[in-house]
Amino acid sequence: MSEPTPAAAQEPAAPDDPTVPDDPTVPDDPGAADEQLAFDVADFPGGVHAALEAVLMVVDEPVTTAALASALEQPVEDVRRALAELEAGYEEQTRGFTLREVGGGWRMYSRHEYAPVVERFVLDGQQARLTQASLETLAVIAYRQPVSRSRVAAVRGVNVDGVIRTLLGRGLVEEVGHDEESTATLYGTTSYFLERLGLQSIDELPALAPYLPEVDVLDEIAEGGRG
């Protein structure tokens, strides 16, 4: 009786041999690889709520509901409801952070009650990033926008060219047009400014405008300074 041929030495079957099973590592459909990357958030521990938390923990700017729904492959309304539930849950549990919809998107924020702790950690004995002059100039622009440099200078009583350049560089203010009469550049706050303050719009700014001079008074002051 002849010895059996070792399996390794056997003649390989023809590629079109119907008896040979397909290689499981090679997808028949070119799009199968993409389909293998799909997932169902319901399979994750914590479901859609935990999946949202995982994404929101790594974003550095507010993310829209639509973008979150696309990332999780879930209906927009389901994601919107889950976000609202997370926000309410954090509030009920008095967590050190909260979820807020700001500037058209969602992002995690430290709760304002813990501002002293966060400030102590961030500053750690250092000076604030913005000087008092910058903060005052930013406040005038925020409450009187769109506003020109001369009108801002009229309120503060000093030249603000350098300070406005600083605010432009920080992305807190931007050029928003020109005055029709004087052609002076007008400035306003940016969406980044709203994000940093946790506001949806400038309408949510605290009531400070009544304490600032009216526009016509600013013009008179500015004209007097130029005279």
XYZ file of C-alpha atoms in Angstrom:
227
model
C 0.000 0.000 0.000
C 1.407 3.386 -0.945
C 1.951 6.075 1.679
C -0.695 8.876 1.743
C 0.451 12.174 0.332
C 1.005 14.837 3.042
C -1.576 17.613 2.998
C 1.092 20.261 2.494
C 2.284 18.522 -0.644
C -1.117 18.041 -2.188
C -1.825 19.768 -5.479
C -3.730 23.012 -4.776
C -7.273 23.077 -6.008
C -8.119 25.223 -8.986
C -9.349 28.694 -8.111
C -12.695 27.992 -9.699
C -13.175 24.702 -7.875
C -16.632 24.999 -6.272
C -15.564 22.659 -3.483
C -12.974 25.143 -2.150
C -14.475 27.581 0.392
C -13.930 31.307 -0.111
C -11.166 33.002 1.837
C -13.001 34.637 4.765
C -10.394 37.419 4.914
C -11.238 38.651 1.408
C -14.655 40.311 1.089
C -16.685 39.388 -1.956
C -18.233 42.846 -2.081
C -15.814 45.800 -2.409
C -18.037 47.751 -0.033
C -18.048 45.016 2.594
C -14.968 46.452 4.312
C -16.781 49.716 4.896
C -19.830 47.879 6.180
C -17.653 46.036 8.709
C -16.753 49.395 10.265
C -20.405 50.214 10.989
C -21.683 49.797 14.530
C -24.805 49.961 16.596
C -24.494 52.234 19.628
C -27.101 50.070 21.348
C -24.406 47.384 21.585
C -22.134 49.658 23.628
C -22.305 49.764 27.432
C -24.473 52.769 28.217
C -25.923 52.986 24.715
C -26.368 56.283 22.913
C -25.939 58.367 26.074
C -22.489 56.953 26.837
C -21.499 57.169 23.170
C -22.391 60.865 23.153
C -20.341 61.427 26.295
C -17.349 59.705 24.718
C -17.482 62.002 21.690
C -18.150 65.188 23.654
C -15.170 64.503 25.907
C -12.745 64.908 22.999
C -14.193 67.888 21.107
C -12.560 71.308 21.405
C -15.511 73.293 20.072
C -19.306 72.948 20.140
C -20.644 70.164 17.891
C -24.032 70.358 16.204
C -26.743 67.815 16.851
C -26.635 66.792 13.204
C -22.889 66.110 13.367
C -23.312 63.987 16.493
C -26.194 62.077 14.904
C -24.047 61.372 11.841
C -21.126 60.147 13.955
C -23.368 57.815 15.975
C -25.466 56.779 12.965
C -28.638 57.681 14.842
C -31.699 59.793 13.952
C -31.249 63.474 14.756
C -34.324 63.589 16.977
C -33.123 60.609 19.016
C -29.767 62.281 19.566
C -31.395 65.595 20.446
C -33.550 63.839 23.048
C -30.533 61.991 24.477
C -28.574 65.255 24.769
C -31.431 66.888 26.652
C -31.591 63.882 28.972
C -27.864 64.088 29.648
C -28.106 67.805 30.389
C -31.004 67.234 32.801
C -29.219 64.301 34.431
C -26.054 66.293 35.118
C -28.152 69.089 36.608
C -30.048 66.692 38.847
C -26.864 64.987 40.034
C -25.100 68.328 40.660
C -22.053 67.186 38.752
C -18.962 69.387 38.479
C -19.635 69.713 34.759
C -22.659 70.275 32.597
C -23.698 69.889 28.977
C -24.804 73.052 27.218
C -25.927 74.044 23.741
C -23.805 77.077 22.876
C -23.122 78.751 19.546
C -25.287 76.270 17.671
C -23.572 73.186 19.085
C -23.112 71.056 22.195
C -20.097 70.929 24.484
C -19.156 69.983 28.051
C -18.506 72.868 30.447
C -17.445 73.215 34.065
C -20.332 74.316 36.269
C -20.128 77.996 37.152
C -20.380 77.201 40.866
C -16.894 75.737 40.676
C -15.363 78.739 38.891
C -13.082 79.608 41.853
C -11.581 76.125 41.829
C -11.080 76.109 38.059
C -9.660 79.630 38.103
C -7.195 78.693 40.833
C -6.063 75.669 38.836
C -5.810 77.437 35.462
C -4.150 80.609 36.640
C -2.060 78.991 39.371
C -0.736 82.335 40.528
C -0.183 83.677 37.017
C -1.700 86.826 35.569
C -4.910 86.534 33.606
C -4.393 86.097 29.885
C -6.205 89.331 29.040
C -5.143 92.589 30.632
C -7.655 94.929 32.243
C -7.390 97.191 29.211
C -8.221 94.298 26.905
C -11.195 93.247 29.011
C -12.562 96.798 29.089
C -12.155 97.193 25.340
C -13.765 93.820 24.707
C -16.730 94.812 26.883
C -17.262 98.043 24.943
C -17.167 96.185 21.620
C -19.518 93.491 22.903
C -22.154 95.962 24.093
C -21.832 98.561 21.342
C -21.174 96.386 18.279
C -20.818 97.084 15.483
C -18.515 99.859 16.635
C -15.461 101.662 15.278
C -12.107 102.121 16.996
C -12.738 105.830 17.518
C -15.973 105.142 19.382
C -14.311 102.518 21.559
C -11.491 104.968 22.271
C -14.070 107.627 23.170
C -15.538 105.365 25.848
C -12.190 104.333 27.317
C -10.486 107.694 26.902
C -7.312 106.154 25.480
C -5.992 104.856 22.182
C -7.171 101.276 21.628
C -5.370 100.339 18.409
C -2.944 97.953 20.109
C -5.612 96.395 22.310
C -7.925 95.741 19.362
C -5.047 94.097 17.503
C -4.623 91.810 20.505
C -8.334 90.949 20.564
C -8.281 90.275 16.824
C -5.308 87.981 17.287
C -7.095 86.090 20.063
C -10.110 85.571 17.797
C -12.439 87.373 20.201
C -13.400 90.199 17.840
C -13.524 90.561 14.085
C -14.161 93.118 11.353
C -17.864 93.149 10.520
C -18.073 95.919 7.922
C -17.521 99.625 7.405
C -19.391 102.739 8.501
C -21.292 104.184 5.544
C -20.438 107.792 6.395
C -16.893 107.639 7.731
C -15.859 104.336 6.021
C -14.270 103.410 9.368
C -13.880 99.711 10.049
C -16.517 98.320 12.387
C -15.826 95.579 14.904
C -17.955 92.967 16.614
C -17.490 89.860 18.720
C -17.001 86.388 17.270
C -18.638 83.025 17.803
C -15.500 82.081 19.760
C -16.278 84.938 22.158
C -19.771 83.492 22.710
C -18.316 80.029 23.197
C -15.853 81.214 25.827
C -18.638 82.961 27.748
C -21.063 80.066 27.308
C -23.652 82.172 25.479
C -25.942 81.443 22.549
C -25.992 85.065 21.352
C -25.023 88.564 22.469
C -28.628 89.025 23.584
C -27.730 86.910 26.620
C -25.092 89.374 27.826
C -25.842 90.821 31.278
C -27.615 94.189 31.284
C -24.674 96.573 31.183
C -25.424 98.607 28.059
C -27.479 101.267 29.924
C -24.293 102.304 31.728
C -22.426 103.011 28.482
C -22.762 106.288 26.537
C -25.168 106.327 23.619
C -23.786 106.307 20.074
C -24.469 110.009 19.459
C -22.662 110.908 22.689
C -19.708 108.788 21.572
C -19.596 110.691 18.306
C -19.526 114.010 20.156
C -16.734 112.798 22.426
C -14.780 111.444 19.470
C -15.223 114.705 17.546
C -14.104 116.699 20.579
C -10.989 114.565 20.897
C -10.095 115.116 17.269
C -10.685 118.862 17.602
